[in-house]
XYZ file of C-alpha atoms in Angstrom:
394
model
C 83.642 41.742 252.682
C 85.392 38.712 254.074
C 83.412 35.481 254.559
C 84.153 35.013 258.264
C 83.106 38.561 259.152
C 79.821 38.341 257.271
C 79.108 34.941 258.775
C 79.519 36.508 262.226
C 77.205 39.342 261.226
C 74.518 36.964 259.989
C 74.826 34.839 263.121
C 74.419 37.950 265.272
C 71.311 39.003 263.390
C 69.828 35.536 263.722
C 70.417 35.643 267.480
C 68.931 39.135 267.724
C 65.740 38.049 265.960
C 65.501 34.766 267.818
C 66.027 36.339 271.249
C 62.969 38.539 270.688
C 60.779 35.706 269.486
C 60.586 37.209 265.995
C 60.548 35.066 262.835
C 63.629 34.780 260.681
C 62.560 36.214 257.297
C 62.161 33.564 254.599
C 61.601 34.657 250.977
C 59.835 31.328 250.337
C 57.180 32.133 252.963
C 55.062 35.158 251.915
C 53.200 35.074 255.242
C 56.358 36.273 256.999
C 56.596 39.478 255.030
C 56.298 42.716 256.961
C 53.035 44.599 256.301
C 53.001 47.157 253.513
C 51.551 50.626 253.533
C 52.847 54.002 254.567
C 55.997 52.338 255.982
C 57.055 51.206 252.517
C 60.274 52.899 251.399
C 62.626 52.679 248.449
C 66.348 53.161 248.094
C 67.540 54.205 244.633
C 70.865 52.524 243.915
C 71.304 54.266 240.564
C 73.459 52.758 237.838
C 74.853 53.620 234.432
C 73.718 54.356 230.912
C 75.140 53.197 227.590
C 74.499 53.729 223.893
C 73.668 50.576 221.903
C 75.746 50.432 218.736
C 72.625 50.620 216.552
C 70.724 52.997 218.808
C 71.241 56.246 216.850
C 72.726 57.958 219.876
C 69.907 56.969 222.234
C 70.704 55.716 225.708
C 69.639 52.725 227.740
C 70.075 52.742 231.490
C 70.933 49.850 233.775
C 69.559 50.763 237.176
C 68.607 49.162 240.486
C 66.355 49.962 243.420
C 65.376 48.336 246.691
C 61.847 48.449 248.144
C 61.524 47.589 251.793
C 59.854 47.908 255.169
C 62.088 48.684 258.132
C 62.193 46.415 261.177
C 61.946 47.811 264.742
C 65.038 49.670 265.878
C 65.423 47.200 268.735
C 66.307 44.516 266.187
C 69.155 46.616 264.863
C 70.462 47.443 268.308
C 70.338 43.804 269.349
C 72.090 42.853 266.135
C 74.923 45.301 266.732
C 75.378 44.183 270.330
C 75.560 40.542 269.217
C 78.156 41.392 266.574
C 80.281 43.156 269.179
C 80.181 40.142 271.480
C 80.993 37.692 268.698
C 84.006 39.804 267.776
C 85.007 40.198 271.433
C 84.618 43.965 271.212
C 83.935 46.215 274.163
C 80.137 46.517 274.094
C 80.230 49.664 276.226
C 82.672 51.223 273.754
C 80.414 50.276 270.857
C 77.538 51.917 272.693
C 79.192 55.289 272.134
C 78.946 54.684 268.395
C 75.583 52.897 268.299
C 73.707 55.731 266.585
C 76.321 55.959 263.837
C 76.295 52.169 263.429
C 72.526 52.123 263.093
C 72.441 54.954 260.554
C 75.148 53.384 258.417
C 73.855 49.813 258.537
C 70.118 50.470 258.720
C 69.294 48.832 255.376
C 70.550 45.556 256.835
C 67.615 45.645 259.246
C 64.867 45.732 256.623
C 62.490 43.343 254.897
C 62.380 43.562 251.112
C 58.973 43.770 249.425
C 58.393 41.465 246.438
C 56.144 41.885 243.403
C 56.056 45.690 243.478
C 56.677 48.060 240.568
C 58.449 51.345 241.221
C 57.893 54.463 239.130
C 60.911 56.765 238.967
C 61.446 60.179 237.402
C 64.594 61.051 235.463
C 66.034 64.457 234.630
C 68.166 65.241 231.597
C 66.713 62.878 228.972
C 63.813 62.597 226.532
C 62.165 60.018 228.760
C 61.217 61.595 232.079
C 59.462 58.677 233.785
C 60.215 54.958 233.883
C 58.342 52.161 235.628
C 60.781 49.452 236.651
C 59.923 45.765 236.456
C 58.509 44.089 239.540
C 60.733 43.408 242.518
C 61.557 39.739 242.838
C 61.292 36.881 245.306
C 64.773 35.461 244.933
C 66.394 38.831 245.684
C 63.629 40.043 247.928
C 62.677 43.661 247.269
C 65.523 44.258 244.825
C 64.957 45.113 241.185
C 67.478 45.615 238.405
C 66.197 46.839 235.077
C 67.379 47.983 231.661
C 65.236 50.779 230.223
C 65.260 52.960 227.083
C 65.444 56.687 227.867
C 66.171 58.215 224.444
C 68.646 61.039 223.922
C 70.137 62.848 226.908
C 71.661 66.281 227.471
C 73.551 65.490 230.690
C 76.150 62.877 231.657
C 74.889 62.456 235.237
C 71.172 61.812 235.586
C 69.167 62.292 238.760
C 66.602 59.609 239.579
C 63.800 60.209 242.076
C 60.868 58.291 243.542
C 58.080 59.449 245.855
C 58.918 57.075 248.686
C 62.705 57.542 248.585
C 64.546 59.804 251.011
C 67.151 60.846 248.464
C 67.740 60.627 244.704
C 69.959 58.180 242.895
C 72.525 58.915 240.194
C 72.936 57.307 236.781
C 76.232 57.875 234.970
C 76.171 57.980 231.169
C 79.049 57.060 228.893
C 79.474 56.568 225.127
C 80.766 53.251 223.725
C 84.368 54.326 223.173
C 87.053 55.502 225.569
C 88.816 54.213 228.660
C 87.174 52.580 231.649
C 88.632 51.982 235.108
C 87.155 48.940 236.833
C 88.095 49.342 240.473
C 87.704 47.412 243.696
C 86.995 49.450 246.851
C 88.053 47.738 250.086
C 91.818 48.143 250.600
C 92.197 49.274 246.998
C 90.937 52.833 247.422
C 89.509 52.691 250.970
C 91.192 51.365 254.105
C 88.931 48.556 255.321
C 91.360 45.950 256.725
C 89.388 43.027 255.306
C 91.902 40.562 256.730
C 91.263 41.715 260.315
C 87.641 41.096 261.359
C 87.554 43.532 264.278
C 89.127 46.367 262.325
C 86.898 45.658 259.356
C 83.785 45.896 261.510
C 84.943 49.177 263.048
C 85.918 50.661 259.670
C 82.612 49.578 258.174
C 80.184 50.231 261.018
C 81.150 53.546 262.553
C 84.628 54.919 261.844
C 85.016 57.697 259.286
C 86.195 56.176 255.992
C 89.836 56.795 255.110
C 91.135 56.582 251.529
C 94.266 54.617 250.730
C 97.026 57.215 250.678
C 97.587 58.611 247.205
C 94.611 56.944 245.514
C 92.341 60.034 245.304
C 95.173 61.919 243.584
C 95.871 58.964 241.292
C 92.255 58.618 240.169
C 91.959 62.382 239.695
C 95.064 62.204 237.504
C 93.658 59.275 235.498
C 90.417 61.207 234.968
C 92.486 63.773 233.046
C 95.141 61.573 231.445
C 92.719 59.043 229.960
C 90.448 61.460 228.106
C 90.020 59.993 224.617
C 88.484 62.046 221.793
C 86.922 64.373 224.389
C 85.420 61.378 226.236
C 86.522 61.186 229.885
C 87.333 57.776 231.367
C 84.429 55.931 232.935
C 84.912 54.675 236.500
C 83.026 51.555 237.611
C 83.395 50.272 241.175
C 82.807 46.536 241.656
C 82.865 45.345 245.253
C 81.831 42.305 247.257
C 80.315 44.595 249.892
C 76.521 44.322 250.263
C 74.313 46.865 248.512
C 73.033 47.900 251.946
C 76.328 49.810 252.256
C 75.712 51.707 249.012
C 74.990 55.058 250.654
C 78.062 54.814 252.888
C 80.347 53.956 249.972
C 78.703 56.427 247.602
C 79.183 59.247 250.125
C 82.810 58.165 250.473
C 83.301 58.544 246.711
C 81.576 61.942 246.717
C 83.831 63.236 249.488
C 87.186 61.650 248.639
C 86.999 60.807 244.917
C 84.933 63.646 243.413
C 86.810 63.540 240.094
C 86.279 59.807 239.601
C 82.733 59.089 240.693
C 80.880 56.300 238.979
C 78.366 53.507 239.498
C 78.781 51.129 242.430
C 78.055 47.483 241.651
C 77.555 45.677 244.962
C 76.362 42.249 246.105
C 72.867 41.408 247.268
C 73.282 40.134 250.832
C 69.992 41.407 252.236
C 68.986 39.813 255.544
C 65.625 39.009 254.019
C 67.299 36.278 251.984
C 69.579 34.332 254.338
C 69.448 31.268 252.109
C 70.814 33.214 249.157
C 73.393 34.922 251.312
C 74.581 31.621 252.758
C 75.120 30.337 249.230
C 77.057 33.482 248.363
C 79.178 33.328 251.484
C 80.045 29.640 251.509
C 82.385 29.596 248.547
C 85.149 28.194 250.755
C 88.404 29.684 251.908
C 89.659 29.917 248.342
C 87.117 32.659 247.689
C 85.655 31.091 244.560
C 82.269 32.729 245.163
C 83.892 36.173 245.238
C 85.618 35.491 241.899
C 82.379 34.201 240.385
C 80.443 37.240 241.601
C 82.925 39.783 240.276
C 83.285 37.908 236.996
C 79.512 38.052 236.525
C 79.621 41.798 237.051
C 82.563 42.280 234.684
C 80.854 40.076 232.096
C 77.693 42.186 232.347
C 79.688 45.410 232.007
C 81.485 43.958 228.976
C 78.108 43.185 227.414
C 77.152 46.862 227.609
C 80.543 48.558 227.245
C 82.693 45.982 225.480
C 84.377 48.556 223.239
C 85.989 50.338 226.174
C 89.678 49.969 227.058
C 89.904 48.778 230.659
C 92.395 49.479 233.415
C 91.507 47.019 236.202
C 92.619 48.033 239.707
C 92.442 45.828 242.803
C 94.434 44.476 245.736
C 95.959 41.241 246.999
C 93.828 40.992 250.142
C 91.126 38.866 248.587
C 90.658 37.572 245.039
C 91.255 40.489 242.677
C 94.345 38.935 240.997
C 92.362 35.780 240.219
C 89.332 37.764 239.056
C 91.238 40.048 236.714
C 93.322 37.142 235.418
C 90.104 35.317 234.545
C 88.715 38.465 232.907
C 91.800 38.816 230.717
C 91.670 35.162 229.680
C 87.965 35.499 228.836
C 87.967 38.845 227.022
C 91.592 39.326 225.968
C 93.709 42.428 225.590
C 91.168 44.126 223.361
C 89.121 44.766 226.529
C 91.512 44.383 229.499
C 94.471 46.640 228.717
C 96.165 46.806 232.141
C 95.901 45.153 235.551
C 97.151 46.966 238.655
C 97.227 45.125 241.995
C 97.904 46.837 245.322
C 100.078 44.394 247.290
C 98.904 44.716 250.890
C 101.545 44.910 253.591
C 99.750 42.376 255.758
C 101.074 39.009 256.888
C 97.670 37.465 256.199
C 97.747 38.525 252.547
C 98.849 35.776 250.169
C 101.559 37.715 248.365
C 103.503 34.752 247.017
C 104.957 34.657 243.534
C 103.345 31.236 243.114
C 99.922 32.768 243.702
C 100.450 35.618 241.251
C 101.915 33.296 238.593
C 98.827 31.091 238.813
C 96.394 34.023 238.885
C 97.970 35.685 235.843
C 98.715 32.586 233.799
C 98.439 33.544 230.138
C 98.481 37.291 230.857
C 101.508 39.083 229.330
C 103.772 40.439 232.066
C 103.837 43.864 230.470
C 100.078 44.107 231.165
C 100.502 43.628 234.932
C 101.716 45.871 237.733
C 102.052 44.777 241.357
C 102.541 47.885 243.475
C 102.954 48.798 247.144
C 101.478 51.834 248.892
C 104.806 53.643 248.561
C 104.583 53.240 244.758
C 101.205 54.954 244.383
C 102.508 58.492 243.674
C 104.602 57.112 240.795
C 101.600 55.468 239.146
C 100.626 58.859 237.742
C 103.736 58.747 235.540
C 102.666 55.577 233.697
C 101.393 56.462 230.218
C 98.372 54.183 230.147
C 96.881 56.100 227.221
C 99.959 55.107 225.182
C 99.662 51.439 226.060
C 101.992 51.371 229.060
C 100.895 49.409 232.138
C 103.898 49.452 234.471
C 107.196 51.097 235.270
C 108.956 49.092 232.577
C 110.091 46.129 234.620
C 107.063 43.856 234.217
C 106.008 41.889 237.275
């Protein structure tokens, strides 16, 4: 998500709360927390599982969940109306889509619950129940945990909790093999991050549309990059907030069924505006976005550092800089190829100077800058044999 759009969204929410005389949630003030009880809900974000090198084939899972209490629907409706006005959208037109907007964005209108432990059940492994560590204060209501689950008989685990409306999914993978680290917005899904109005529409209520040719490409990679009977592992790292997890996860189910994998998203919950402001104020150069994605890639490397990575992103935001940093930090033993979708947008910084700086120290044969028209040809690149481009470098 682009900084200016999210800043507008947060401003709109602030106005919606303020106009109704309701307090702005502050994680440093426990007295402002919404009351707990039967209204308490959880959303299971899921995650991935890995085999420690000395674990005798046992798995550990890295999983997340969000415990919350919903705010009144009027807050959400006021929020959406304020966003429309800030973006100079037709409020009456938005009204036709208000129900869809509310369903898709409803986790944005919640208050996270701190200091709660969530018990989840897991199918397909020796361990059938896990109690996650307590939800925190800094990331209000959100918990991320690493848990031992023993040996498993399935590669996709179902996670359930009593107060969750739907299960989560944990994707297992062995240490070896290929891994595709992929961005989402304007890499595989048309979001138009450089156009605030279009981005809001594509995020809030329009049906998601895949970038032409990318579902076929990822389906092809899922077959081409099988290594010693191990299929490639897809990991999606995005700057979108975790409150959009269901929307993006459903998009992957529908349009990328052959390449589903864990979604690693940012914590931008409205219950922590101070933390969100820090995340969003990295400046126009997007340094905070690079830092966030590098933290995620570093964490993934810590668990799956023996994988061979194809990193896929776009030029709309900071993917070239992020993947360049990742290569310089981890080297070609981990980052095998970098593919960047060059957006055909005047606002995209598609200068050679930018790419030279982003990929300083990265061998040209490891990089491919491609346009939408090139996507069908990407299936012909023999990544499994060490090829990263069409043969002409950058």
